[in-house]
PDB file of C-alpha atoms in Angstrom:
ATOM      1  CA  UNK A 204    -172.601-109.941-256.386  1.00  0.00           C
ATOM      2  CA  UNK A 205    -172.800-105.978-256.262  1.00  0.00           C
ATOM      3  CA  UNK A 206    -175.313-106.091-253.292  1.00  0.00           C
ATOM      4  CA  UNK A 207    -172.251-108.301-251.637  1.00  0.00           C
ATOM      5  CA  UNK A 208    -169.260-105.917-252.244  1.00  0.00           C
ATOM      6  CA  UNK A 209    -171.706-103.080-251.129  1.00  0.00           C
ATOM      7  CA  UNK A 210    -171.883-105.045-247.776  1.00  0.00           C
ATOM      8  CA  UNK A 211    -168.572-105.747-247.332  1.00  0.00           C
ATOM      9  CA  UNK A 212    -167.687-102.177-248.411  1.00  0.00           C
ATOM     10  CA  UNK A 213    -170.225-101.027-245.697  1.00  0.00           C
ATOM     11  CA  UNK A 214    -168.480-103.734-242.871  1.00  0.00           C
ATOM     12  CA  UNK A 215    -165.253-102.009-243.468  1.00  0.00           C
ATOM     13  CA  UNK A 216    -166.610 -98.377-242.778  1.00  0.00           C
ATOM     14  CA  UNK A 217    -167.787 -99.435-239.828  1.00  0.00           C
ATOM     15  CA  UNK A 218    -165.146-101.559-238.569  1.00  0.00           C
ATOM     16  CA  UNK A 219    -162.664 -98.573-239.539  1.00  0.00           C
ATOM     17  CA  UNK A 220    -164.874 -96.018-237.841  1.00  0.00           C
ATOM     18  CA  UNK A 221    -165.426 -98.473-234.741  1.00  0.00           C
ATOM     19  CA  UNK A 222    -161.572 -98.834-234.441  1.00  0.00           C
ATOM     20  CA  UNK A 223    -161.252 -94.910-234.996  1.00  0.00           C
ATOM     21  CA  UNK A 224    -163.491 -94.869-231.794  1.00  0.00           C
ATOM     22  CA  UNK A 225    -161.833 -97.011-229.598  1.00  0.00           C
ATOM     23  CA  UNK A 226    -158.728 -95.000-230.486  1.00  0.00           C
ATOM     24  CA  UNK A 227    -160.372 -91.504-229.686  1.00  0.00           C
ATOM     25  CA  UNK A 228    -161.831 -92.856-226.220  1.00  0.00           C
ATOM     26  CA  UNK A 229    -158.398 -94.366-225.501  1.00  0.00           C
ATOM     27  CA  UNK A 230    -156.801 -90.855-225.731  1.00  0.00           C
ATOM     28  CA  UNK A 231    -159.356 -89.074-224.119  1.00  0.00           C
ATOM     29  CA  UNK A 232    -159.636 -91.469-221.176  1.00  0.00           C
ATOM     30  CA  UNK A 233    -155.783 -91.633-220.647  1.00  0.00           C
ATOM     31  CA  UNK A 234    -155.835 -87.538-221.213  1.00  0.00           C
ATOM     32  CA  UNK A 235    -157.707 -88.255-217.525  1.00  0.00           C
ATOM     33  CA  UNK A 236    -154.989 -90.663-215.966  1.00  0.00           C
ATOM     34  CA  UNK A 237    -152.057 -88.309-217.140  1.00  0.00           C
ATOM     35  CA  UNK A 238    -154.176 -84.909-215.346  1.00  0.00           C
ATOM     36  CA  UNK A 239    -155.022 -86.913-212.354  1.00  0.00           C
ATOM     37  CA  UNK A 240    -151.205 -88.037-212.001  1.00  0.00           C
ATOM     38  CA  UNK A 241    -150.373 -84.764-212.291  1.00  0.00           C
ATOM     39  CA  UNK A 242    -151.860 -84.157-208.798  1.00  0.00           C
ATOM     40  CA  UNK A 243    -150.285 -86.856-207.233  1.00  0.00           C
ATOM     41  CA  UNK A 244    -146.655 -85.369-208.348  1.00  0.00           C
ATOM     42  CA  UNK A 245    -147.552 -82.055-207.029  1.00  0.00           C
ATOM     43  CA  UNK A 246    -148.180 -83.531-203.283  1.00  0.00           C
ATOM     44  CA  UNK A 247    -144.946 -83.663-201.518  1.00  0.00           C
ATOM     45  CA  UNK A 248    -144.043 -82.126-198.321  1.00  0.00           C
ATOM     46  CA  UNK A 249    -140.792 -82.894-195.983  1.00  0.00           C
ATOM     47  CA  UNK A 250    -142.886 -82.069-193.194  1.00  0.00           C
ATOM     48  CA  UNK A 251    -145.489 -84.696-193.827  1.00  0.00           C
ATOM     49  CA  UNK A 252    -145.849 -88.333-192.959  1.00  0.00           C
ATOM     50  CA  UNK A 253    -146.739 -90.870-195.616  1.00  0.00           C
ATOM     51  CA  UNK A 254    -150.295 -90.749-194.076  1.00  0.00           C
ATOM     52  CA  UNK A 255    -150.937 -87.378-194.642  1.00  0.00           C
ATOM     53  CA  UNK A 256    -149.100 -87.168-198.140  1.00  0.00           C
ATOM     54  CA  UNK A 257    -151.892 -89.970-199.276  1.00  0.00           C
ATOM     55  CA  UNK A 258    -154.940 -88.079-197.327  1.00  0.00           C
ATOM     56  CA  UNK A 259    -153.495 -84.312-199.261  1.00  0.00           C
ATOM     57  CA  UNK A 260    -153.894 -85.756-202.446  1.00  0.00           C
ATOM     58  CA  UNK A 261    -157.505 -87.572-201.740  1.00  0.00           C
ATOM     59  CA  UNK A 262    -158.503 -84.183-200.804  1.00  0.00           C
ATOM     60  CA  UNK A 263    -157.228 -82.427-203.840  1.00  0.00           C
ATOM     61  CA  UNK A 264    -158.875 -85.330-206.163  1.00  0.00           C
ATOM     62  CA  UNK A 265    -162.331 -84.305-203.872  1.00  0.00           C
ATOM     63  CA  UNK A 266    -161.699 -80.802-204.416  1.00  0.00           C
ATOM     64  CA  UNK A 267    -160.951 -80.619-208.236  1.00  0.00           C
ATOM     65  CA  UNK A 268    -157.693 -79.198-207.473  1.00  0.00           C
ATOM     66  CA  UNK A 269    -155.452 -79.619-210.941  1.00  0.00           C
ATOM     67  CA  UNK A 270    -152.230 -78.056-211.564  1.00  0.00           C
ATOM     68  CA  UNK A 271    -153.190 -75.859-214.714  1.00  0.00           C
ATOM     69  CA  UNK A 272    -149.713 -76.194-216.091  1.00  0.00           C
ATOM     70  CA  UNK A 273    -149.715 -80.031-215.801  1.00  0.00           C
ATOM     71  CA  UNK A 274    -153.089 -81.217-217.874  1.00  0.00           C
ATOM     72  CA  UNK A 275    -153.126 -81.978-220.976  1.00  0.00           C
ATOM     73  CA  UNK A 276    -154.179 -79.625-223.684  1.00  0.00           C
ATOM     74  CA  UNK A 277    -157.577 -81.498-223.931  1.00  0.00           C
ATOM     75  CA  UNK A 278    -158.272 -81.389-220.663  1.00  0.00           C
ATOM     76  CA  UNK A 279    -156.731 -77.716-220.299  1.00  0.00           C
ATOM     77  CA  UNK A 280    -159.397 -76.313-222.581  1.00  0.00           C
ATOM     78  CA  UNK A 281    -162.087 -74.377-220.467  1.00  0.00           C
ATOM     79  CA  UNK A 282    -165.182 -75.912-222.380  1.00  0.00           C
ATOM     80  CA  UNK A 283    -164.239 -79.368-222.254  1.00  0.00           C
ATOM     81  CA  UNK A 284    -162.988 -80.546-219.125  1.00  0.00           C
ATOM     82  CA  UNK A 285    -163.534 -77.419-216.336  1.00  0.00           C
ATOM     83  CA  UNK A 286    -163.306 -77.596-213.238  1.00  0.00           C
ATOM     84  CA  UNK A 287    -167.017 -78.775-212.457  1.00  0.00           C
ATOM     85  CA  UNK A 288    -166.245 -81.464-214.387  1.00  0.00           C
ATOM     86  CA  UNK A 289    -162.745 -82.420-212.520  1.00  0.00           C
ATOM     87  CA  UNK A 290    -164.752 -82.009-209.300  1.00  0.00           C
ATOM     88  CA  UNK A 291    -167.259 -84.940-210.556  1.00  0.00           C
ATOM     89  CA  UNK A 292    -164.439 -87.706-210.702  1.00  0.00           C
ATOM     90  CA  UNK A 293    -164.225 -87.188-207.037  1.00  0.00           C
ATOM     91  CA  UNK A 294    -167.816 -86.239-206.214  1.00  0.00           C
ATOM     92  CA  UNK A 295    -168.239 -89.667-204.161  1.00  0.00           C
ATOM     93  CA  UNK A 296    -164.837 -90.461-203.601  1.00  0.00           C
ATOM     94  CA  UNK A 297    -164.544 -91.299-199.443  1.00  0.00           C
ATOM     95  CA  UNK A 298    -161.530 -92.462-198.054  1.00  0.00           C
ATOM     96  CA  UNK A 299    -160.828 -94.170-194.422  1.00  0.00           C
ATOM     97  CA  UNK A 300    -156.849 -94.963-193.553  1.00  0.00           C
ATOM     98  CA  UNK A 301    -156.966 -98.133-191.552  1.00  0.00           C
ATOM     99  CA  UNK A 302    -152.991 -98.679-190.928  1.00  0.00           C
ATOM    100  CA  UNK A 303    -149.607 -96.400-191.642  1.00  0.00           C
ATOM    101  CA  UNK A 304    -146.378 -98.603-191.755  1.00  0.00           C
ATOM    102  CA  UNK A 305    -142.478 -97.189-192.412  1.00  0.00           C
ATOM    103  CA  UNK A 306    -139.730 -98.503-192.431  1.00  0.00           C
ATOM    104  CA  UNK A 307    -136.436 -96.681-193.390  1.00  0.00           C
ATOM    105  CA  UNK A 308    -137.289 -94.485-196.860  1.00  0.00           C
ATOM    106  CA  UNK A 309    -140.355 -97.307-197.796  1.00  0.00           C
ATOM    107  CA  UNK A 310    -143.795 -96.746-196.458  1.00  0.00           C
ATOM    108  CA  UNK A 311    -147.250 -98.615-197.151  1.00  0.00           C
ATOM    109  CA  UNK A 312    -150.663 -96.989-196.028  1.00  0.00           C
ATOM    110  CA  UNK A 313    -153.689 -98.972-196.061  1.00  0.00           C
ATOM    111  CA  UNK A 314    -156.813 -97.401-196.750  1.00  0.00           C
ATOM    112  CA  UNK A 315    -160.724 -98.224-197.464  1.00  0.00           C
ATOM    113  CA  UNK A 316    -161.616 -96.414-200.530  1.00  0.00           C
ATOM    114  CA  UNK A 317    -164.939 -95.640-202.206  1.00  0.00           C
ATOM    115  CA  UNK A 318    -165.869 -94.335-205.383  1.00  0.00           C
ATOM    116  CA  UNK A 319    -167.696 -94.488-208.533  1.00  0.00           C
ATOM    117  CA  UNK A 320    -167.961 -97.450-210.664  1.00  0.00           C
ATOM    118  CA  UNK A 321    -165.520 -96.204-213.946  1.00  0.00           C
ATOM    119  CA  UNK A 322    -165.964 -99.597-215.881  1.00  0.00           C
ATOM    120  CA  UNK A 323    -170.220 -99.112-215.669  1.00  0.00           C
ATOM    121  CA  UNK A 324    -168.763 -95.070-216.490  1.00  0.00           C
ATOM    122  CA  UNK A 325    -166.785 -95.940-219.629  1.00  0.00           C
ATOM    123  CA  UNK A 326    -168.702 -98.634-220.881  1.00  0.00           C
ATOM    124  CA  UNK A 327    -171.600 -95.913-220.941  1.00  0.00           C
ATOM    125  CA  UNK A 328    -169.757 -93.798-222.296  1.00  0.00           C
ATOM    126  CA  UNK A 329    -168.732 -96.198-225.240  1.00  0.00           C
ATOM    127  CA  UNK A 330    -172.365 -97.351-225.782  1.00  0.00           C
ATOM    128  CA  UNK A 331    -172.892 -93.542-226.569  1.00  0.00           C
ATOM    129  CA  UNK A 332    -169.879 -93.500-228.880  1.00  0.00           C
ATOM    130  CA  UNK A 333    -170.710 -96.543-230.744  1.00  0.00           C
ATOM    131  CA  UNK A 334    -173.429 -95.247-231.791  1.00  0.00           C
ATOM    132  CA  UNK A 335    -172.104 -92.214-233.861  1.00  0.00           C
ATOM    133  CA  UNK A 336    -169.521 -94.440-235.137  1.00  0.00           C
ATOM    134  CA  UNK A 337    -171.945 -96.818-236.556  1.00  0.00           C
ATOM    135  CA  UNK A 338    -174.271 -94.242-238.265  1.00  0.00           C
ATOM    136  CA  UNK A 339    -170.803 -93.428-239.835  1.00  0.00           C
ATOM    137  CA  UNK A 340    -170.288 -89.861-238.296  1.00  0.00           C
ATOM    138  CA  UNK A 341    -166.910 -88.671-237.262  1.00  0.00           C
ATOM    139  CA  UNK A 342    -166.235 -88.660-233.330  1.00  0.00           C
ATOM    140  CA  UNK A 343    -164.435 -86.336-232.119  1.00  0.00           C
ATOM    141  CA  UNK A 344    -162.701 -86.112-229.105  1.00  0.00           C
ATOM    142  CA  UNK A 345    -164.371 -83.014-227.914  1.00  0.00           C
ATOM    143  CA  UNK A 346    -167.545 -85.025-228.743  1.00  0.00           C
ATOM    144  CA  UNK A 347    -165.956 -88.518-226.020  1.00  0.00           C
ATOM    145  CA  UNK A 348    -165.158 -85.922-223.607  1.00  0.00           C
ATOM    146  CA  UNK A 349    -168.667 -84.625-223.447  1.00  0.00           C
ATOM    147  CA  UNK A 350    -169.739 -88.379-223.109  1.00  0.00           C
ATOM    148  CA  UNK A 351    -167.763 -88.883-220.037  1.00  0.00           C
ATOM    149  CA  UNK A 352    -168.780 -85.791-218.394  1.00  0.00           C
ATOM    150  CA  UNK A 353    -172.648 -86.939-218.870  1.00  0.00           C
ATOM    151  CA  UNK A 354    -171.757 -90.098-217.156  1.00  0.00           C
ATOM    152  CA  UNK A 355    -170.075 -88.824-214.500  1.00  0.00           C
ATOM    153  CA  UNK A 356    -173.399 -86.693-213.457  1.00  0.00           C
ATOM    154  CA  UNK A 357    -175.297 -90.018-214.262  1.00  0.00           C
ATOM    155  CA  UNK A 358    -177.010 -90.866-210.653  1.00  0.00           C
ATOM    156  CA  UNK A 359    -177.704 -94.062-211.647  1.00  0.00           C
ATOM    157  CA  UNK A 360    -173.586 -95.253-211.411  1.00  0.00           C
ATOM    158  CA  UNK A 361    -173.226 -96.893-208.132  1.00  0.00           C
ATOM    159  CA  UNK A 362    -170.226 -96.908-206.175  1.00  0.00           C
ATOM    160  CA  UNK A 363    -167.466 -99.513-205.216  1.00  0.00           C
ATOM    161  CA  UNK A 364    -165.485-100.254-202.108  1.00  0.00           C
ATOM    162  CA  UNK A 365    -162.236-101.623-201.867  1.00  0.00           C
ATOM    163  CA  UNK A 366    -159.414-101.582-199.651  1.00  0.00           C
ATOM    164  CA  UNK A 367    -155.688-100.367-201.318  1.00  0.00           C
ATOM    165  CA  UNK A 368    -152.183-100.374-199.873  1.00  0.00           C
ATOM    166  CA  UNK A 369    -150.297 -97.102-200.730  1.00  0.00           C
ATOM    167  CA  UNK A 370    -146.477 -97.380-200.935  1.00  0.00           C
ATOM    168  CA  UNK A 371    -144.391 -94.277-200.873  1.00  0.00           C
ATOM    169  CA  UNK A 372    -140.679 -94.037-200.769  1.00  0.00           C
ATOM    170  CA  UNK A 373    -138.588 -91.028-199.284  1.00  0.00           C
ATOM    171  CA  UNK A 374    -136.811 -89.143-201.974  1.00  0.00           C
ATOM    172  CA  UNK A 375    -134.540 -86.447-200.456  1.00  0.00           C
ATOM    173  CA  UNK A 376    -136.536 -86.021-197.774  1.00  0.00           C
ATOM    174  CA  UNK A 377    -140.122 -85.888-199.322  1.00  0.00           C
ATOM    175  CA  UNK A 378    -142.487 -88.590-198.947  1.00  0.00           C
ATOM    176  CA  UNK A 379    -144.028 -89.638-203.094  1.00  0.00           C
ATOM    177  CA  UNK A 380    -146.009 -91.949-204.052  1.00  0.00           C
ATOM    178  CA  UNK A 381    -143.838 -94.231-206.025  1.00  0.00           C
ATOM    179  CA  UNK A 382    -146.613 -95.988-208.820  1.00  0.00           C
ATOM    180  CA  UNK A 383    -149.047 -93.192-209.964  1.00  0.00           C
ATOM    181  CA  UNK A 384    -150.598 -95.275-212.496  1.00  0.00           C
ATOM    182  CA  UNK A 385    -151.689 -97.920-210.141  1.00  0.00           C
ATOM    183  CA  UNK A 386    -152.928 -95.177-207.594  1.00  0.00           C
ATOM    184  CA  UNK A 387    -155.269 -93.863-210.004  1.00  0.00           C
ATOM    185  CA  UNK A 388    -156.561 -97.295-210.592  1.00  0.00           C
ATOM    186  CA  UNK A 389    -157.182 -97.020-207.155  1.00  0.00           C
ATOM    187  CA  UNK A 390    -159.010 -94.124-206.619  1.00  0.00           C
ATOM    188  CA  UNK A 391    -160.886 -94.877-210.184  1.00  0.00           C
ATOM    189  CA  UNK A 392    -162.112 -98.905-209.758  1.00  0.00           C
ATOM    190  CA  UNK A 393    -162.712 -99.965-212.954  1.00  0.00           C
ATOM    191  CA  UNK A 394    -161.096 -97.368-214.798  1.00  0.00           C
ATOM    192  CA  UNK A 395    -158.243 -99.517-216.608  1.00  0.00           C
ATOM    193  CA  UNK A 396    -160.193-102.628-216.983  1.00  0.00           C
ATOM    194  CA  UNK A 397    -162.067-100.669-218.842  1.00  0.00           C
ATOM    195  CA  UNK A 398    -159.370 -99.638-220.919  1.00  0.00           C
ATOM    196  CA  UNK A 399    -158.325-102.459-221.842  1.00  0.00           C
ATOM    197  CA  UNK A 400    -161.761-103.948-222.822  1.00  0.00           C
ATOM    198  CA  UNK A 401    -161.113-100.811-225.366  1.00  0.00           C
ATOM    199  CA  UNK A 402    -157.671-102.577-226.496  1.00  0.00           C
ATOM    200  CA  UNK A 403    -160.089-105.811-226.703  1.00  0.00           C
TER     201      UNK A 403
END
């Protein structure tokens, strides 16, 4: 009988620190999203067609170029997310625009898009995490973070190609991309499947 509760005491630890995971790598992964969106908001130019509004922000997501102001503080802090690491989201991220169409304020740009393989990323990443939950070890966030950075310099990912429509609308005279979540699903394949195999 005491060898039971012991057991069922020790199921509960682990089910509390597995859920305390999936928590932590929700934040930290969605700390990503909200820095990568961040880049998308910054890109808009009156001058610029809906085209080249879509092919400026591919290049700043293949350059590592974040708006300091606009991460979030996790991803702000020097040692945890610099800008190496913001450059290896992109790394293999290759782009072809195959058609541009507008019509009044609404335009759509279709493009071939490769990239790393974020679900085979995060589950990785989870595997890793799992672990130190189940020993019964606090995670920490700077700890996922560190996770997802070895991944993302993991040569072993493969890549995935897909082709996305863009749509943009003209807002006083600047062409935006008008769904930034769904963009960065886009650019990261994978990424919020993953997520939600998290949510479970």
């Amino acid at each position: 009988m005491e060898e039971k509760k012991k057991t069922e005491g020790t199921t509960k630890t682990t089910t509390g620190n597995t859920q305390k995971m999936n928590n932590i790598i929700i934040i930290a992964i969605l700390a990503v999203v909200i820095a990568i969106i961040a880049i998308v908001l910054v890109v808009e130019n009156n001058k610029e067609t809906p085209k080249k509004v879509v092919e400026e922000t591919l290049r700043n997501f293949k350059k590592g170029v974040f708006e300091q102001e606009n991460l979030p503080d996790l991803i702000a802090e020097e040692n945890q997310f610099n800008e190496e690491a913001r450059k290896l989201l992109f790394e293999k991220l290759e782009w072809k625009v195959l058609n541009e169409k507008q019509e009044g304020n609404t335009a759509t740009v279709e493009i071939e898009i490769t990239n790393k393989d974020y679900k085979t990323i995060v589950k990785n990443m989870m595997q890793k995490a799992l672990k130190v939950a189940m020993s019964g070890k606090t995670l920490e966030q700077e700890e996922v973070i560190n996770y997802l950075i070895e991944e993302l310099k993991n040569e072993e990912i493969q890549t995935t190609t897909s082709n996305q429509t863009i749509t943009l609308e003209n807002q006083e005279g600047k062409w935006k991309i008008t769904d930034e979540e769904s963009f960065v699903n886009e650019v990261l394949p994978g990424f919020y499947e993953a997520i939600n195999n998290v949510n479970g």
